[in-house]
Short mmCIF file of C-alpha atoms and ligand atoms in Angstrom, two decimals:
data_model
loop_
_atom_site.label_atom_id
_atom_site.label_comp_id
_atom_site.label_asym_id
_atom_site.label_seq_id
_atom_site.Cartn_x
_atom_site.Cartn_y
_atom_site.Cartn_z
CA UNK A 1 27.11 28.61 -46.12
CA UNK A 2 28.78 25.40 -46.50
CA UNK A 3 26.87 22.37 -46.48
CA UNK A 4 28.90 19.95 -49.48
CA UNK A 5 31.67 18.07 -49.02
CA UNK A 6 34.37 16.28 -51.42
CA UNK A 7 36.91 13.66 -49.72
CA UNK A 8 39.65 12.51 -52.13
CA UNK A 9 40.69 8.87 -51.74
CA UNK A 10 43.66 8.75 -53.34
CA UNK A 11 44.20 4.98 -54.14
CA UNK A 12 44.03 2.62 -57.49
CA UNK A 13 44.66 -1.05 -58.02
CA UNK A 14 46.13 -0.13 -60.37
CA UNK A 15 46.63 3.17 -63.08
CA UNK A 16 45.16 3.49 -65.90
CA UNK A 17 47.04 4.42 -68.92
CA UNK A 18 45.05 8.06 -69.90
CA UNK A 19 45.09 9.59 -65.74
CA UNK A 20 46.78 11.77 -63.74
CA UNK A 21 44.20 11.83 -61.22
CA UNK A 22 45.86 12.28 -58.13
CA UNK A 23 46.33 8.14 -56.98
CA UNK A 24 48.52 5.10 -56.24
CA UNK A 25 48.93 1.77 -55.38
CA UNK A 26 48.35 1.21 -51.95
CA UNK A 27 47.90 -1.67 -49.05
CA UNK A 28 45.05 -1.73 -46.63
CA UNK A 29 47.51 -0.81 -43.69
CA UNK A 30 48.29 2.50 -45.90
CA UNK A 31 44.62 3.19 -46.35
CA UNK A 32 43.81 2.85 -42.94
CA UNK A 33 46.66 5.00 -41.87
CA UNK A 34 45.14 7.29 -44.47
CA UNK A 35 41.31 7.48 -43.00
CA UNK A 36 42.89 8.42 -39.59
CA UNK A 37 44.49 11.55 -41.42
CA UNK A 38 41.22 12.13 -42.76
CA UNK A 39 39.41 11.60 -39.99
CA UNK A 40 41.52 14.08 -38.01
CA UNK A 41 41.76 16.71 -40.87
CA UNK A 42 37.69 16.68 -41.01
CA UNK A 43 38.07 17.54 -37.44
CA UNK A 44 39.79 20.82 -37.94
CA UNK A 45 37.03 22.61 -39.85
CA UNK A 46 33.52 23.50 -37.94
CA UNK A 47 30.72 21.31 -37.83
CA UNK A 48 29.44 22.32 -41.14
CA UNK A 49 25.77 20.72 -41.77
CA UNK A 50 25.59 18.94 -44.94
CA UNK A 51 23.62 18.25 -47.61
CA UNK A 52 25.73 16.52 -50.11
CA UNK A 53 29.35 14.40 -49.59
CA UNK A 54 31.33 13.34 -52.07
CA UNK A 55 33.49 10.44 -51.56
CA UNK A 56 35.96 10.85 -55.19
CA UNK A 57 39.45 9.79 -56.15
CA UNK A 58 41.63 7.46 -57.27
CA UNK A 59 38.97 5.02 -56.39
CA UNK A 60 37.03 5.28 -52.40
CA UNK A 61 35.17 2.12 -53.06
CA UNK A 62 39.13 0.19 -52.32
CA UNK A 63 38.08 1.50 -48.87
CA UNK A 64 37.08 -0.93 -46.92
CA UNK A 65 32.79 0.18 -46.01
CA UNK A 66 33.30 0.24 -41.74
CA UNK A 67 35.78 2.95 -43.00
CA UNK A 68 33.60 4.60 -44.77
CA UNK A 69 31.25 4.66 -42.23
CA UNK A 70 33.82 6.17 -39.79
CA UNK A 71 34.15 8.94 -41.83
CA UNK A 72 30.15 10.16 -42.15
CA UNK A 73 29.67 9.45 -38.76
CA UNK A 74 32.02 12.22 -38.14
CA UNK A 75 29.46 14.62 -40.54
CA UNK A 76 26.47 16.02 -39.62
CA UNK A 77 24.64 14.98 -42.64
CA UNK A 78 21.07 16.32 -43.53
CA UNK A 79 18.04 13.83 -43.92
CA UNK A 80 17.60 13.74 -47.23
CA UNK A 81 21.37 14.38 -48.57
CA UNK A 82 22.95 12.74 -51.78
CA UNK A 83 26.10 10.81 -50.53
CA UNK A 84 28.31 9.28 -53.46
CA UNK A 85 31.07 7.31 -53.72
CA UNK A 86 32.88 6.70 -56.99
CA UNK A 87 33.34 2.97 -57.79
CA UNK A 88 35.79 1.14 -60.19
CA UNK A 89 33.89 -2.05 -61.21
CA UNK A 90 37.01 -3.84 -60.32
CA UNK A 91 37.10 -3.09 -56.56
CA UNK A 92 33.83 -4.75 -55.18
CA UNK A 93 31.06 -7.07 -55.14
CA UNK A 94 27.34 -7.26 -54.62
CA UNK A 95 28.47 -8.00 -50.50
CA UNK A 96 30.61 -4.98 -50.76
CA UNK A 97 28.25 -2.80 -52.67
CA UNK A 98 25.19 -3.76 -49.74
CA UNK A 99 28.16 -2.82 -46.67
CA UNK A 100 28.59 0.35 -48.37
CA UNK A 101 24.56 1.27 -48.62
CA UNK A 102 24.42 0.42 -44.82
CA UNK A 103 27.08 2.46 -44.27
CA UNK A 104 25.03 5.27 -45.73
CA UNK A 105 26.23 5.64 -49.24
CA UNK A 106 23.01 6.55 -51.23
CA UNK A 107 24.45 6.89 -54.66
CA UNK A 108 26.90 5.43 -56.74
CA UNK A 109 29.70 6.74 -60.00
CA UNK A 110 30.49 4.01 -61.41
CA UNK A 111 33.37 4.24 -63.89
CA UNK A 112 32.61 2.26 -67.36
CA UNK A 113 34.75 4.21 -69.79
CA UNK A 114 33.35 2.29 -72.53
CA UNK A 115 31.73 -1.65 -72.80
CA UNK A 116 34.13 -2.84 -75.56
CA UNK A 117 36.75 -4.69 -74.43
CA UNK A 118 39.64 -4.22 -77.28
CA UNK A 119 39.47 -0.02 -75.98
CA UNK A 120 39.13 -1.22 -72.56
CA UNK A 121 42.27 -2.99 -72.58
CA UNK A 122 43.85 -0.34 -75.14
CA UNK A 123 43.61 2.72 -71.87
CA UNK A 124 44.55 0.04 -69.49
CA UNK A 125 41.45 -0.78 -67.43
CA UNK A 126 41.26 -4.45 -65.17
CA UNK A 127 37.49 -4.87 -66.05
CA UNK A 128 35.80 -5.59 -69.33
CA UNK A 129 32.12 -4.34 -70.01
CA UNK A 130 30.33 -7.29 -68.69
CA UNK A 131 31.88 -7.00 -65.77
CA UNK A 132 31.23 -3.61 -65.40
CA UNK A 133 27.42 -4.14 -66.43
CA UNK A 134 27.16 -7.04 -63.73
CA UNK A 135 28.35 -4.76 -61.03
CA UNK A 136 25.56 -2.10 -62.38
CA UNK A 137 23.33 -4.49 -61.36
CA UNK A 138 25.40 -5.84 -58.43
CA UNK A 139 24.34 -2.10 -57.38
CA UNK A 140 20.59 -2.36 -58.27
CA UNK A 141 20.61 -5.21 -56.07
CA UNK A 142 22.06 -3.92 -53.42
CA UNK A 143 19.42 -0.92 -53.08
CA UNK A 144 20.92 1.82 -55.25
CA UNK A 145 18.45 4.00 -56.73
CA UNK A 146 20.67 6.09 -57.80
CA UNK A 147 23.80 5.25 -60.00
CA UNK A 148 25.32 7.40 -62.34
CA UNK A 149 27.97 5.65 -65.11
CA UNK A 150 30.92 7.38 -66.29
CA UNK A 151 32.01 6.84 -69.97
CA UNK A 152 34.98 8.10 -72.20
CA UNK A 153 34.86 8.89 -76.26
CA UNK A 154 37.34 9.68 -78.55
CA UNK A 155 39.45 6.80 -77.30
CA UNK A 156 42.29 6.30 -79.75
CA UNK A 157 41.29 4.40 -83.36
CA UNK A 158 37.52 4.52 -82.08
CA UNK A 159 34.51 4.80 -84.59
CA UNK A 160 31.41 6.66 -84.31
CA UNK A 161 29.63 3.59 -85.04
CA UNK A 162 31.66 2.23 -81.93
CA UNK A 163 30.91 4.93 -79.64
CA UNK A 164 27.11 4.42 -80.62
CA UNK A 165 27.41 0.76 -79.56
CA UNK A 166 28.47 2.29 -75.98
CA UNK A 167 25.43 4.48 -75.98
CA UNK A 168 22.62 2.03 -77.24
CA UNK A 169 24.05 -0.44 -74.41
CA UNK A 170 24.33 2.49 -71.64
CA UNK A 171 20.67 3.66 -72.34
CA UNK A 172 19.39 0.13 -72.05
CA UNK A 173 21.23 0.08 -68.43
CA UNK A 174 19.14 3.43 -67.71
CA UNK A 175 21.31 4.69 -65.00
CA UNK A 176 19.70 7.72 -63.63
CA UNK A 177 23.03 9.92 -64.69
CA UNK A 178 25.45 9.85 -67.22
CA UNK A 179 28.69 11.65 -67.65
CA UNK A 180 30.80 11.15 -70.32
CA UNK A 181 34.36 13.22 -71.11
CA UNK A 182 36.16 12.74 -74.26
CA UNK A 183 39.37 11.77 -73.66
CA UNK A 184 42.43 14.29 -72.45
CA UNK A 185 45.48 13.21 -73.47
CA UNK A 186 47.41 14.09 -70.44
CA UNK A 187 51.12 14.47 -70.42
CA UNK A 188 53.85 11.71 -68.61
CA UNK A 189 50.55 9.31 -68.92
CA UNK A 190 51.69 6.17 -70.98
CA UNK A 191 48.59 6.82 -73.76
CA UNK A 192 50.57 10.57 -73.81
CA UNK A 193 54.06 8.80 -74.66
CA UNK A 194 52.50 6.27 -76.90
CA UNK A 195 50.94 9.81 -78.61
CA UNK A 196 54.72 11.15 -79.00
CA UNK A 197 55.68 7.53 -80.19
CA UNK A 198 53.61 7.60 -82.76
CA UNK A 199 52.29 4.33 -81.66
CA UNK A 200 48.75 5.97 -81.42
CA UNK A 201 46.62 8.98 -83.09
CA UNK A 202 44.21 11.73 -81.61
CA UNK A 203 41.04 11.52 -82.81
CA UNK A 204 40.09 14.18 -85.48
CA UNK A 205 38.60 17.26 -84.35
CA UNK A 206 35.69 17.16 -87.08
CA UNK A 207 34.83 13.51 -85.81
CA UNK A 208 35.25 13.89 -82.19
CA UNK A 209 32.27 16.78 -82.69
CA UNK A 210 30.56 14.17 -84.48
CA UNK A 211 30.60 12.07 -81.97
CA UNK A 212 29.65 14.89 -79.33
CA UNK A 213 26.72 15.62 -81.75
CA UNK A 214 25.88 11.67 -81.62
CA UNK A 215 26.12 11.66 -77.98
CA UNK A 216 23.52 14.52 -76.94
CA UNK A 217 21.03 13.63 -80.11
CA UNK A 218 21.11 10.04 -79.41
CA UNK A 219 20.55 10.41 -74.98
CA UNK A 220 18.32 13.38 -75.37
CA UNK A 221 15.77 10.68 -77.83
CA UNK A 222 15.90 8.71 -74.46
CA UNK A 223 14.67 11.07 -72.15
CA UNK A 224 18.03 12.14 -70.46
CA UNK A 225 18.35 15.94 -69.99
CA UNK A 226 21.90 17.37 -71.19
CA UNK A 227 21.71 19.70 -67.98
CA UNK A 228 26.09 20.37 -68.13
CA UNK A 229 28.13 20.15 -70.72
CA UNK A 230 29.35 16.71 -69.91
CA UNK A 231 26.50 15.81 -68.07
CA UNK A 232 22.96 14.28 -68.44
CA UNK A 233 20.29 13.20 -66.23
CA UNK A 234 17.09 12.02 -66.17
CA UNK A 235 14.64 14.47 -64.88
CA UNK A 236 15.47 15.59 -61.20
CA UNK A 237 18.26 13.50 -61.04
CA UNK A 238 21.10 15.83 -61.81
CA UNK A 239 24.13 15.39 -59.21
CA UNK A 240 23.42 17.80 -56.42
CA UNK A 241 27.13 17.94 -55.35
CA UNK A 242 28.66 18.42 -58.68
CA UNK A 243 25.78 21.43 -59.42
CA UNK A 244 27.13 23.20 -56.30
CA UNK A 245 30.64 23.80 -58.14
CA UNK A 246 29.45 24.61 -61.38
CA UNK A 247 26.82 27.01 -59.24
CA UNK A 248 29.93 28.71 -57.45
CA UNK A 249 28.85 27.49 -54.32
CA UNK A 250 30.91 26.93 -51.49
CA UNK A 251 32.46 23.29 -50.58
CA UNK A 252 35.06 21.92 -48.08
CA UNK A 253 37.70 19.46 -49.48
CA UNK A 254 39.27 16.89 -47.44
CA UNK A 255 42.00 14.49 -48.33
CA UNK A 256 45.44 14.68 -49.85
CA UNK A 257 45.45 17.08 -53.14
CA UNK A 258 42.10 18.16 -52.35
CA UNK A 259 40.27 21.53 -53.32
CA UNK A 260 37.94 23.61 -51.12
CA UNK A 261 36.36 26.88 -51.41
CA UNK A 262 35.24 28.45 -47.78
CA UNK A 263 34.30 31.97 -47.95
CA UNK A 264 36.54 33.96 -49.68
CA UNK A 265 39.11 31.42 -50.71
CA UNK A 266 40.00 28.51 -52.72
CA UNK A 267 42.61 26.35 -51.41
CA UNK A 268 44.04 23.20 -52.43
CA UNK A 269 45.65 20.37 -49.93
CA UNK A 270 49.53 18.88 -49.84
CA UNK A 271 49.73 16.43 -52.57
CA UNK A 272 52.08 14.06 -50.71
CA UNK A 273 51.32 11.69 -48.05
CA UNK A 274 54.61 13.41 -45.77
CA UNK A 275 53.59 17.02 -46.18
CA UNK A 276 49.87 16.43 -45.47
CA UNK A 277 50.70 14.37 -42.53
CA UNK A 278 52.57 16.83 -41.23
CA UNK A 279 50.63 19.12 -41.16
CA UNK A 280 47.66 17.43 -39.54
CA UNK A 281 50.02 15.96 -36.81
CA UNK A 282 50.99 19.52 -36.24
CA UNK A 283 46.68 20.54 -36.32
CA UNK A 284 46.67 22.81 -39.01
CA UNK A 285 44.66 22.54 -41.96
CA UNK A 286 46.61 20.61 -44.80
CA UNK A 287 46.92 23.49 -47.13
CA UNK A 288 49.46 23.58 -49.94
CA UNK A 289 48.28 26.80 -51.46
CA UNK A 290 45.40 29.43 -50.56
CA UNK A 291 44.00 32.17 -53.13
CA UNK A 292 42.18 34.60 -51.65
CA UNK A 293 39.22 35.85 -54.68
CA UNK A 294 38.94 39.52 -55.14
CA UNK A 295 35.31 40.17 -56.64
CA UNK A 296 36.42 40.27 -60.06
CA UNK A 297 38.18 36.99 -59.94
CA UNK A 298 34.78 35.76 -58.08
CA UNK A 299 32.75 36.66 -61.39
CA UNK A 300 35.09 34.98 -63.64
CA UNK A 301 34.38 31.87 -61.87
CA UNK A 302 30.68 32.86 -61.87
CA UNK A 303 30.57 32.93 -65.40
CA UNK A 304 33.01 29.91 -66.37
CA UNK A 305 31.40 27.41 -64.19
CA UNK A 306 27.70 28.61 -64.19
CA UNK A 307 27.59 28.69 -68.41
CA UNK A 308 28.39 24.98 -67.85
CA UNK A 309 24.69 24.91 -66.88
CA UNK A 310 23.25 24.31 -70.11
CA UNK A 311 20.06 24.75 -68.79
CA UNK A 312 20.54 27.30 -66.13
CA UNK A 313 23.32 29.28 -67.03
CA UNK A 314 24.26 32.33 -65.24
CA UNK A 315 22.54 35.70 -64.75
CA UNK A 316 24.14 38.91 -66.35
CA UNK A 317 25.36 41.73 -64.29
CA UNK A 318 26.58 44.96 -65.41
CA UNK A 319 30.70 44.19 -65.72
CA UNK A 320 30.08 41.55 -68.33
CA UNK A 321 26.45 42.32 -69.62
CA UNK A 322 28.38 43.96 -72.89
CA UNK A 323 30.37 41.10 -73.29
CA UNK A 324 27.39 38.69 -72.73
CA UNK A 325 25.25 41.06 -75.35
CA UNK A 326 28.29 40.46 -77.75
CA UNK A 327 28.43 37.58 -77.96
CA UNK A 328 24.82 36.91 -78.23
CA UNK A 329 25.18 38.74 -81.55
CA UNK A 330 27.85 36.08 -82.62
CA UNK A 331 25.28 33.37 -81.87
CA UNK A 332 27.18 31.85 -78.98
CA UNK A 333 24.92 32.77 -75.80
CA UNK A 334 21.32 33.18 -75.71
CA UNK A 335 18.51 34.71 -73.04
CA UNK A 336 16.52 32.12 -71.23
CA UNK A 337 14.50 33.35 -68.42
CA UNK A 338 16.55 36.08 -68.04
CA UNK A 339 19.90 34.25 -67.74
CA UNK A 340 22.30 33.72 -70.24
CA UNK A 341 22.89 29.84 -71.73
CA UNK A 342 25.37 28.90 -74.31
CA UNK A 343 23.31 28.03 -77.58
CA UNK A 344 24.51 24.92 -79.52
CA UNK A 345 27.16 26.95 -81.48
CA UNK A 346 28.22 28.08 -78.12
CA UNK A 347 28.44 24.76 -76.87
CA UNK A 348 30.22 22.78 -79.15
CA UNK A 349 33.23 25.42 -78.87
CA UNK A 350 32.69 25.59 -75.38
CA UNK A 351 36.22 26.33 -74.02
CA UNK A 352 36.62 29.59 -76.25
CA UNK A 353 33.43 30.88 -74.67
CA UNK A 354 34.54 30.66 -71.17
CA UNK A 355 37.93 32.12 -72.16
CA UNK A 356 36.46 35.61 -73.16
CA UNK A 357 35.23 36.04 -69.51
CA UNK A 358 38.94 35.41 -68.12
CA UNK A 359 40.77 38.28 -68.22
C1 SAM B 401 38.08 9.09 -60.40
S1 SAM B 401 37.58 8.38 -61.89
C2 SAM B 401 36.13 7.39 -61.52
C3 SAM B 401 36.21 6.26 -60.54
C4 SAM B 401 37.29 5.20 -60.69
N1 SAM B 401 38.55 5.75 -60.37
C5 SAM B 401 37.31 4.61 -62.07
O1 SAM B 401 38.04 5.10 -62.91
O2 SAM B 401 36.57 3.65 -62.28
C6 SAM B 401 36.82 9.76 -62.64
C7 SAM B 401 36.49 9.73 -64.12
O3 SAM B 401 37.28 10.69 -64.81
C8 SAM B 401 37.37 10.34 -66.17
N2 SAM B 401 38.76 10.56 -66.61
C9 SAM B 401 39.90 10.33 -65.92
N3 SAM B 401 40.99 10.67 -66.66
C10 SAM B 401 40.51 11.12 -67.85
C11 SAM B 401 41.13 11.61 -69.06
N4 SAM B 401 42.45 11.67 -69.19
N5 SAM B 401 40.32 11.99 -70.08
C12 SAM B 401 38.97 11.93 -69.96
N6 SAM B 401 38.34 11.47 -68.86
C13 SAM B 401 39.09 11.06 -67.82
C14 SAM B 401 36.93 8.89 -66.29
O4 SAM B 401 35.69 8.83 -66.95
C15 SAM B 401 36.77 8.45 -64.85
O5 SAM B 401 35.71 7.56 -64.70
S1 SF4 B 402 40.67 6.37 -64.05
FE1 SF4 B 402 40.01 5.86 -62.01
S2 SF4 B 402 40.80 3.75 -61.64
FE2 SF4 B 402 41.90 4.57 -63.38
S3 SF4 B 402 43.77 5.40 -62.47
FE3 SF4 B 402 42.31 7.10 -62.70
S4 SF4 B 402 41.28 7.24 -60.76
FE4 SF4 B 402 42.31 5.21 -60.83
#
């Protein structure tokens, strides 16, 4: 059953120097030439009820909120559902913020990175970290009860001492939900080509653990539960959409360069504007490529995303029990009502983990 949606907005003011998110610069004619797309695609699937709708990018709050509106009244939405929209400090206002709870927005991503300006400016964001901390409470203002801040570590020439500055002013903001991603160097960004320059270092491995270690000691002491492995919450307020992927659960995804899972595939929408235009003008679903899962490839993804659960994890059956037993024995995974969770060890060499269930 489907009941979760993720709509990609794919628009910036402007890009920042680390992504390759799929966005670009854009004019409010292209947007709202853009929403109609949307609007249409959204059309071609069946009137899914749902309990959770993403609204991710590039940055949906550059939309303006009657737009947004004209998308969920398209959805059959559930009572109680969680409805997010991620929000670059940079792209609204307390008016803005209050037009988008009325349009039925009920919780907000707000994208920090960090609240010092000199590594602000260094990956290329517009805001600095009071602005970004008056738009928190822009939100709070507005009627959000539930916000969840994005942050970055590991941001080239950073400290620990500076990325515990980040966390003692996040946990005095007490958003409900925190995620935080070290940073990916990505290739063709300009931070990448600054890397090959030389202009800038990575981060040593030993102290970007430390920092990880810093991170979950130092949000766990204020009450936040480290539920995924990039994720914390305070209790019960874990992001219902995002659980759904790491609980293999099914979604649709709308918008250009979008993924979906719907029964027994995963497909992923045309990543340019002409191709998925196209296609909707011609009333077929946008799709740029379409796996079909066999079973095996279905427990792979069972495994890989559900051990991201720190706290759930994912329950054994008998294909991979031996490989779960093994590496128990190493000290990577242990039992926890039954399931299997990745221990501390397990954790902070996460990737290799989920590797050994790929085959
Ligand atoms: C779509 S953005 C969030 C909303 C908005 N676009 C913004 O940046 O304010 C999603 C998040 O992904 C993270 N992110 C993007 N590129 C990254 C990279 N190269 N390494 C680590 N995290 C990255 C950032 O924390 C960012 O807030
Ligand atoms: S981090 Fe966010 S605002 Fe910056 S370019 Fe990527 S999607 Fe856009």
């Amino acid at each position: 059953m489907c009941d979760a949606i993720y709509i990609h907005i794919p628009f910036c003011i402007n890009k920042c120097q680390y992504c390759d998110f799929l966005s670009f610069k854009s004019t409010p004619y292209k947007r709202r030439e853009y929403v109609e797309y949307l609007k249409k695609e959204i059309k071609l699937y069946p009137e899914f009820e749902y309990d959770t709708v993403y609204f991710g990018g590039g940055t949906p709050s550059l939309l303006d909120p009657f737009e947004v509106k004209e998308i969920l009244e398209l959805l059959q939405i559930r009572e109680d559902s969680e409805v997010t929209l991620e929000v670059n400090p940079k792209s609204v206002d307390l008016e803005k913020l209050r037009a988008f709870r009325n349009a039925g927005i009920n919780r907000l991503s707000i994208g920090v990175q960090s609240f010092d300006p000199y590594y602000l400016k260094l990956i290329g964001r517009l805001h600095t970290g009071i602005e970004a901390e008056e738009i928190y409470r822009d939100a709070r203002k507005a009627g959000f009860e539930n916000v969840s801040l994005d942050l970055m570590f590991s941001l080239p020439g950073q400290s620990i001492e500076d990325v515990r500055k980040d966390l003692v002013k996040i946990a005095k903001l007490r958003p409900e939900h925190i995620s935080i991603y070290s940073l990916i160097w990505e290739e063709g960004t300009p931070l990448y080509e600054k890397l090959l320059k030389g202009d800038l270092e990575e981060t040593d491995n030993e102290i970007e653990a430390e920092m990880y270690e810093l991170i979950i000691d130092f949000l766990k002491s204020k009450g936040y539960i480290h539920y995924e492995v990039s994720n914390f919450s305070l209790p019960g307020k874990e992001a219902r959409h995002n659980t759904k992927y790491w609980e293999n659960k099914e979604y649709l995804g709308a918008g250009l360069g979008a993924s979906g899972y719907i029964g027994n595939q995963r497909y992923k929408n045309a990543v340019n504007f002409e191709d998925y235009y196209g296609k909707i003008d011609n009333n077929e679903k946008p799709y740029e490529e379409v796996e079909v899962l066999k079973e095996k490839e279905k427990e792979e993804y069972r495994y890989i995303l559900g051990l991201r659960l720190l706290e759930k994890g994912v329950e054994a059956d008998k294909e991979y029990i031996d490989k779960c037993v093994e590496l128990e024995k190493k000290g990577y995974l242990m039992k926890k009502s039954g399931r299997y969770i990745l221990t501390h060890k397990g954790l902070m060499i996460a990737n290799d983990v989920f590797e050994e269930f790929i085959s």
